[in-house]
Short mmCIF file of C-alpha atoms in Angstrom, two decimals:
data_model
loop_
_atom_site.label_atom_id
_atom_site.label_comp_id
_atom_site.label_asym_id
_atom_site.label_seq_id
_atom_site.Cartn_x
_atom_site.Cartn_y
_atom_site.Cartn_z
CA MET I 1 0.06 0.17 0.01
CA SER I 2 1.33 3.46 -0.85
CA PRO I 3 1.90 5.99 1.98
CA ILE I 4 -0.66 8.31 0.42
CA ASP I 5 -3.45 6.31 -1.11
CA GLY I 6 -4.32 3.89 1.67
CA PRO I 7 -7.74 4.03 3.24
CA LYS I 8 -8.03 6.30 6.18
CA SER I 9 -8.71 3.56 8.53
CA ALA I 10 -5.52 1.89 7.69
CA ARG I 11 -3.52 4.74 9.28
CA GLU I 12 -3.98 7.82 11.26
CA SER I 13 -1.29 10.04 10.06
CA LEU I 14 1.10 10.80 7.12
CA ASN I 15 4.61 11.89 8.11
CA VAL I 16 5.89 14.70 6.05
CA THR I 17 9.51 16.08 6.48
CA LEU I 18 10.45 19.57 5.20
CA ILE I 19 14.14 20.32 4.88
CA GLY I 20 14.69 24.21 4.73
CA THR I 21 12.41 26.77 6.10
CA GLY I 22 12.82 29.92 4.06
CA THR I 23 9.63 31.61 2.59
CA ILE I 24 9.11 28.76 0.13
CA GLY I 25 9.65 26.14 3.12
CA LEU I 26 7.12 27.98 5.37
CA SER I 27 4.65 28.24 2.70
CA PHE I 28 4.66 24.59 1.80
CA ALA I 29 4.53 23.85 5.61
CA ALA I 30 1.33 25.56 5.86
CA LEU I 31 -0.07 23.78 2.83
CA HIS I 32 0.84 20.26 4.24
CA LEU I 33 -0.72 21.07 7.61
CA SER I 34 -3.89 22.32 5.89
CA ARG I 35 -4.53 18.93 4.34
CA ARG I 36 -8.06 17.59 5.07
CA SER I 37 -8.61 14.57 3.09
CA GLY I 38 -7.03 11.15 4.32
CA PRO I 39 -4.56 10.87 7.14
CA ALA I 40 -3.63 14.06 8.98
CA VAL I 41 -0.20 15.31 8.19
CA LYS I 42 2.40 15.20 10.91
CA LEU I 43 5.13 17.59 9.95
CA THR I 44 8.68 17.31 10.81
CA VAL I 45 10.93 20.38 10.11
CA TYR I 46 14.77 20.39 9.78
CA ASP I 47 16.83 23.46 9.20
CA PRO I 48 20.41 24.24 10.76
CA ARG I 49 19.34 27.73 11.83
CA PRO I 50 19.67 27.85 15.70
CA ASP I 51 16.54 29.73 16.29
CA LEU I 52 14.33 27.50 14.30
CA GLU I 53 11.47 27.04 16.80
CA GLY I 54 11.20 30.85 17.46
CA TYR I 55 11.40 31.63 13.91
CA ILE I 56 8.63 29.15 12.83
CA ASP I 57 6.40 30.48 15.87
CA LYS I 58 6.78 34.02 14.68
CA THR I 59 6.52 33.57 10.77
CA LEU I 60 4.25 30.44 10.33
CA PRO I 61 1.00 31.89 11.50
CA ASP I 62 0.73 34.28 8.56
CA TYR I 63 0.97 31.46 6.04
CA LEU I 64 -1.59 29.19 8.03
CA ARG I 65 -4.09 32.05 7.99
CA SER I 66 -3.90 32.23 4.35
CA VAL I 67 -4.52 28.53 3.49
CA TRP I 68 -6.35 27.08 6.41
CA PRO I 69 -9.64 25.50 5.32
CA SER I 70 -12.89 26.69 6.52
CA ASP I 71 -16.54 25.87 5.64
CA SER I 72 -16.49 28.81 3.40
CA ALA I 73 -15.78 28.13 -0.28
CA SER I 74 -13.59 31.23 -0.64
CA ARG I 75 -10.00 30.84 -0.06
CA SER I 76 -9.83 34.58 0.79
CA SER I 77 -12.50 34.53 3.57
CA GLU I 78 -11.89 36.17 6.94
CA GLN I 79 -13.50 32.96 8.38
CA SER I 80 -10.80 30.84 7.13
CA ARG I 81 -8.07 33.07 8.54
CA ALA I 82 -9.69 33.29 11.92
CA GLU I 83 -9.92 29.36 12.25
CA ALA I 84 -6.23 28.72 11.59
CA PRO I 85 -4.77 27.17 14.70
CA ASP I 86 -2.01 28.47 16.89
CA VAL I 87 1.49 26.98 16.26
CA GLY I 88 1.75 26.04 19.76
CA ASP I 89 -1.35 24.09 19.71
CA LEU I 90 -0.19 22.24 16.65
CA ARG I 91 2.95 21.34 18.32
CA ALA I 92 1.16 20.10 21.48
CA ALA I 93 -1.05 18.11 19.21
CA GLY I 94 2.00 16.45 17.75
CA ARG I 95 1.21 18.02 14.22
CA ILE I 96 4.44 19.82 13.91
CA ALA I 97 8.11 19.10 15.35
CA VAL I 98 11.44 20.37 14.94
CA ALA I 99 14.17 17.70 14.27
CA SER I 100 17.61 18.18 15.71
CA SER I 101 19.33 16.25 12.88
CA LEU I 102 18.89 15.10 9.26
CA ALA I 103 18.65 11.36 10.51
CA ASP I 104 15.99 12.28 12.95
CA ALA I 105 14.26 14.31 10.46
CA VAL I 106 13.82 11.58 7.77
CA GLN I 107 13.22 8.53 9.93
CA GLY I 108 9.93 7.24 9.46
CA ALA I 109 8.97 9.95 6.75
CA ASP I 110 6.42 9.15 4.04
CA ILE I 111 7.23 12.32 2.04
CA ILE I 112 10.59 14.19 2.10
CA GLN I 113 10.43 17.75 0.54
CA GLU I 114 13.70 19.82 0.23
CA GLN I 115 13.75 23.53 -0.45
CA GLY I 116 17.37 24.37 0.45
CA PRO I 117 19.75 26.77 -1.32
CA GLU I 118 19.70 26.86 -5.11
CA ASP I 119 23.22 25.16 -5.12
CA VAL I 120 24.04 22.02 -7.14
CA ALA I 121 26.72 20.84 -4.62
CA PHE I 122 24.27 21.32 -1.61
CA LYS I 123 21.43 19.34 -3.33
CA GLN I 124 23.66 16.47 -4.55
CA ASP I 125 25.18 16.11 -0.93
CA ILE I 126 21.93 16.35 0.96
CA TRP I 127 20.01 13.71 -1.30
CA ALA I 128 23.07 11.35 -1.13
CA LYS I 129 22.81 11.61 2.81
CA ILE I 130 19.08 11.30 2.74
CA GLU I 131 18.69 8.25 0.49
CA PRO I 132 20.26 5.62 2.96
CA LEU I 133 18.57 7.13 5.97
CA ALA I 134 14.89 7.48 4.68
CA PRO I 135 12.44 4.55 4.51
CA PRO I 136 12.47 2.86 1.25
CA HIS I 137 8.72 3.86 0.50
CA ALA I 138 9.29 7.61 0.98
CA LEU I 139 8.71 10.12 -1.77
CA PHE I 140 11.58 12.46 -2.57
CA TRP I 141 10.64 15.94 -3.64
CA SER I 142 12.69 19.06 -4.46
CA SER I 143 11.27 22.50 -4.61
CA THR I 144 13.97 23.93 -6.75
CA SER I 145 13.76 26.83 -9.22
CA GLY I 146 16.05 25.45 -11.79
CA ILE I 147 18.19 22.48 -10.80
CA PRO I 148 16.95 19.38 -12.63
CA ALA I 149 16.32 15.97 -10.77
CA SER I 150 18.74 14.36 -12.87
CA VAL I 151 21.56 16.70 -11.73
CA GLN I 152 20.59 16.51 -8.03
CA MET I 153 20.49 12.67 -8.18
CA ALA I 154 24.12 12.40 -9.34
CA ARG I 155 25.10 10.56 -6.17
CA MET I 156 21.97 8.61 -5.37
CA GLN I 157 21.70 4.91 -5.98
CA ASP I 158 18.12 5.01 -7.34
CA LYS I 159 18.12 7.48 -10.32
CA THR I 160 14.34 7.30 -10.58
CA ARG I 161 13.26 8.38 -7.03
CA LEU I 162 13.62 12.00 -6.89
CA ILE I 163 11.09 14.41 -8.48
CA VAL I 164 11.41 18.28 -8.86
CA LEU I 165 8.17 19.93 -7.48
CA HIS I 166 8.48 23.44 -8.87
CA PRO I 167 5.94 25.90 -7.42
CA PHE I 168 4.92 29.44 -8.64
CA ASN I 169 5.57 32.00 -5.88
CA PRO I 170 3.87 32.39 -3.31
CA PRO I 171 3.01 28.63 -3.38
CA HIS I 172 0.68 28.87 -0.40
CA VAL I 173 -1.47 31.03 -2.71
CA MET I 174 -0.75 30.05 -6.28
CA PRO I 175 -2.24 26.60 -7.41
CA LEU I 176 0.43 25.59 -9.84
CA LEU I 177 2.92 22.86 -9.21
CA GLU I 178 5.31 21.82 -12.07
CA ILE I 179 6.09 18.15 -11.56
CA VAL I 180 9.35 17.60 -13.31
CA PRO I 181 10.73 13.93 -13.34
CA SER I 182 14.13 13.00 -14.51
CA PRO I 183 14.38 11.16 -18.01
CA ALA I 184 15.07 7.99 -16.03
CA THR I 185 11.73 8.29 -14.00
CA LEU I 186 9.79 9.37 -17.02
CA SER I 187 11.01 6.21 -18.96
CA LEU I 188 9.49 3.90 -16.45
CA PRO I 189 6.34 2.08 -17.93
CA HIS I 190 4.46 3.02 -14.78
CA SER I 191 5.60 5.26 -11.98
CA SER I 192 3.58 5.11 -8.68
CA ILE I 193 5.92 7.93 -7.42
CA MET I 194 4.41 10.16 -10.03
CA ASP I 195 0.85 8.91 -9.36
CA GLN I 196 1.22 9.48 -5.62
CA THR I 197 2.74 12.86 -6.16
CA ILE I 198 0.00 14.10 -8.34
CA GLU I 199 -2.73 12.57 -6.17
CA TYR I 200 -1.47 14.26 -3.02
CA TRP I 201 -1.26 17.68 -4.50
CA LYS I 202 -4.61 17.34 -6.05
CA GLY I 203 -6.10 16.59 -2.82
CA LEU I 204 -4.67 19.93 -1.52
CA GLY I 205 -6.45 21.83 -4.14
CA ARG I 206 -3.17 22.33 -6.20
CA THR I 207 -3.04 21.96 -10.03
CA PRO I 208 0.01 19.79 -10.78
CA ILE I 209 1.28 19.83 -14.30
CA VAL I 210 3.69 17.16 -15.64
CA VAL I 211 6.71 18.75 -17.49
CA LYS I 212 8.02 16.09 -19.80
CA GLU I 213 11.48 17.28 -20.45
CA GLU I 214 13.91 19.04 -18.02
CA VAL I 215 14.09 22.26 -19.97
CA THR I 216 15.97 25.16 -18.34
CA GLY I 217 13.78 26.95 -15.88
CA PHE I 218 11.01 24.55 -16.44
CA ILE I 219 7.80 26.11 -18.06
CA ALA I 220 6.39 28.82 -15.90
CA ASN I 221 9.61 30.53 -15.16
CA ARG I 222 10.50 30.53 -18.94
CA LEU I 223 7.07 32.13 -19.95
CA SER I 224 7.41 34.65 -16.98
CA PHE I 225 11.06 35.59 -17.85
CA ALA I 226 10.29 35.97 -21.64
CA LEU I 227 7.81 38.79 -20.85
CA PHE I 228 9.98 40.27 -18.12
CA LYS I 229 12.84 40.34 -20.53
CA GLU I 230 10.97 42.43 -23.00
CA ALA I 231 9.49 44.48 -20.21
CA ALA I 232 13.09 45.26 -18.89
CA TYR I 233 14.31 45.90 -22.43
CA LEU I 234 11.44 48.60 -23.14
CA ALA I 235 11.90 50.27 -19.83
CA GLN I 236 15.78 50.61 -19.94
CA ARG I 237 15.35 51.96 -23.64
CA GLY I 238 12.98 54.55 -22.29
CA VAL I 239 10.10 53.53 -24.21
CA CYS I 240 7.76 53.27 -21.17
CA SER I 241 8.47 53.52 -17.50
CA PRO I 242 8.48 50.32 -15.23
CA GLN I 243 5.36 51.62 -13.43
CA ASP I 244 3.54 52.08 -16.71
CA ILE I 245 4.48 48.69 -17.83
CA ASP I 246 3.11 47.16 -14.62
CA LYS I 247 -0.11 48.98 -15.15
CA ILE I 248 -0.18 47.73 -18.92
CA VAL I 249 0.27 44.13 -17.63
CA GLU I 250 -2.29 44.67 -14.75
CA GLN I 251 -5.03 46.20 -16.99
CA SER I 252 -4.76 43.89 -19.93
CA LEU I 253 -2.73 40.67 -20.04
CA GLY I 254 -3.02 39.88 -16.30
CA PRO I 255 -6.78 39.83 -16.24
CA ARG I 256 -7.23 38.25 -19.65
CA TRP I 257 -4.61 35.41 -18.80
CA ALA I 258 -5.89 34.94 -15.30
CA VAL I 259 -9.25 33.85 -16.86
CA ARG I 260 -7.76 31.90 -19.88
CA GLY I 261 -4.16 31.20 -21.07
CA PRO I 262 -2.61 32.41 -24.26
CA PHE I 263 -3.58 29.56 -26.48
CA TRP I 264 -7.31 29.69 -25.53
CA SER I 265 -7.33 33.41 -25.76
CA TYR I 266 -5.84 33.54 -29.21
CA HIS I 267 -7.80 30.63 -30.38
CA ALA I 268 -10.89 32.78 -29.32
CA GLY I 269 -9.36 35.78 -31.06
CA GLY I 270 -9.24 33.80 -34.32
CA GLY I 271 -12.99 33.56 -34.65
CA GLN I 272 -15.45 30.85 -34.08
CA ASP I 273 -14.60 29.15 -37.43
CA ARG I 274 -11.07 29.03 -37.77
CA GLY I 275 -9.56 29.70 -34.13
CA LEU I 276 -5.77 29.88 -33.72
CA GLU I 277 -5.26 29.41 -37.54
CA GLY I 278 -7.42 32.45 -38.29
CA PHE I 279 -5.60 34.46 -35.82
CA PHE I 280 -2.25 33.66 -37.35
CA ASP I 281 -3.74 34.57 -40.69
CA LYS I 282 -5.05 37.81 -39.50
CA ILE I 283 -2.08 39.27 -37.63
CA GLY I 284 0.61 36.75 -38.17
CA SER I 285 2.79 39.44 -39.84
CA THR I 286 2.58 41.82 -36.81
CA ILE I 287 3.31 38.83 -34.54
CA GLN I 288 6.42 37.97 -36.55
CA ALA I 289 7.54 41.60 -36.79
CA CYS I 290 7.33 41.77 -32.93
CA TRP I 291 9.28 38.62 -32.54
CA ASP I 292 11.98 39.77 -34.91
CA ASP I 293 12.25 43.17 -33.12
CA THR I 294 12.46 41.58 -29.48
CA GLY I 295 15.11 43.31 -27.42
CA GLU I 296 18.27 41.44 -26.57
CA LEU I 297 19.50 41.77 -23.02
CA SER I 298 22.29 40.15 -20.89
CA LEU I 299 22.72 39.95 -17.11
CA GLU I 300 26.40 39.01 -17.55
CA SER I 301 28.93 41.63 -16.56
CA ASP I 302 31.28 42.93 -19.10
CA GLY I 303 34.13 43.15 -16.57
CA THR I 304 33.95 47.07 -16.19
CA ASP I 305 32.94 49.11 -13.33
CA LYS I 306 30.17 51.00 -15.14
CA GLU I 307 26.70 50.46 -14.07
CA THR I 308 24.80 47.89 -15.85
CA TRP I 309 21.31 48.27 -17.40
CA ALA I 310 20.10 45.98 -14.56
CA THR I 311 21.68 48.22 -11.78
CA CYS I 312 20.01 51.29 -13.31
CA LEU I 313 16.71 49.69 -13.77
CA SER I 314 16.82 48.35 -10.26
CA LYS I 315 17.49 51.81 -8.75
CA GLU I 316 14.59 53.13 -10.99
CA VAL I 317 12.23 50.46 -9.56
CA GLN I 318 13.23 51.06 -5.99
CA GLU I 319 12.59 54.88 -6.36
CA ILE I 320 9.08 54.10 -7.65
CA TYR I 321 8.06 51.29 -5.22
CA GLY I 322 10.32 51.77 -2.25
CA HIS I 323 10.99 48.78 0.16
CA LEU I 324 8.26 46.22 0.10
CA GLY I 325 7.53 44.94 3.62
CA PRO I 326 5.37 42.05 5.14
CA ASP I 327 2.17 44.13 4.87
CA ASP I 328 2.69 44.84 1.14
CA LEU I 329 3.14 41.00 0.49
CA ARG I 330 0.19 40.12 2.81
CA LYS I 331 -1.97 42.61 0.64
CA ARG I 332 -0.71 40.94 -2.41
CA ASP I 333 -1.53 37.64 -1.38
CA GLN I 334 -5.06 38.48 -0.17
CA ALA I 335 -5.68 40.06 -3.68
CA LEU I 336 -4.40 36.98 -5.38
CA ALA I 337 -6.58 34.90 -3.48
CA LYS I 338 -9.72 36.91 -4.39
CA VAL I 339 -8.67 36.68 -8.10
CA LEU I 340 -8.38 32.99 -7.81
CA ASP I 341 -11.63 32.66 -6.18
CA ILE I 342 -13.25 34.19 -9.31
CA THR I 343 -11.09 32.55 -12.02
CA GLN I 344 -11.03 28.98 -10.68
CA GLY I 345 -14.79 29.04 -10.53
CA SER I 346 -14.88 30.43 -14.16
CA GLN I 347 -13.07 27.64 -15.49
CA GLU I 348 -15.21 24.72 -14.00
#
């Protein structure tokens, strides 16, 4: 029986270990703890920082209030935030614990999820240490932004076991999870690892999408960075200010693509009879002209002391928006939740 899909009567809890407690780690901690279907999650957290318990007590509540389920259908409801439990109560109930060593953290785990530094050497080392310590049935997930599973598993014995689980920030709010297996895992005729991973996250209301090739940056980042590259190019060229480019996205592409993605949208734009083919016929020459005129930028230093375009643009954005604090991020997350309440329902 798998650790996830067994009947509720067969077990009372599902043991999840989180390694790394930055913003991504805490976001996932709240998600795991909010699980309602199936066995309750018992969360073990491991991070070498000395003030780990105090840090969790101080920072986790905000994440819990954002995701805690309530009887309301709205993920943005005040009721949901009011019902979120106290971290101390979760600890007293055995729902969350802090491990003092990696061995203690992974012992008895059903799921091990790592979101440590974006460093190849770190990830290869941590998984090489985890593999012999973890139960043979435990699922291995890495929440990396760009280091493929095939690279992370270089020192592991089982080259099919680890799966990249790439969230879109902030993951406690955004439903997307890119599931990126290595070629070795993808070549298996049937992978219970993949099935269990997808099933688990669907049970938490996420939208897992399987990426069938370890492309650089996965998919969501590539799409996002392609748009950001052109935005940065236009801003540094002086065509439009960063603030006005933000407004353009917020008042056009953002709302449209929140409801339906680019393929659906442009398919609709081509008309009822011809769809996307008609769209290409109508404005294909304009599309190609824009592609041909796309700006070229590089973040690589040329070795001189002169300010780069990125430095200048960063200073300009800082002057416009200033320092963004916890209240700014909280307001963003609440607004995102309201948008998702509407758009998720419109796609059903």
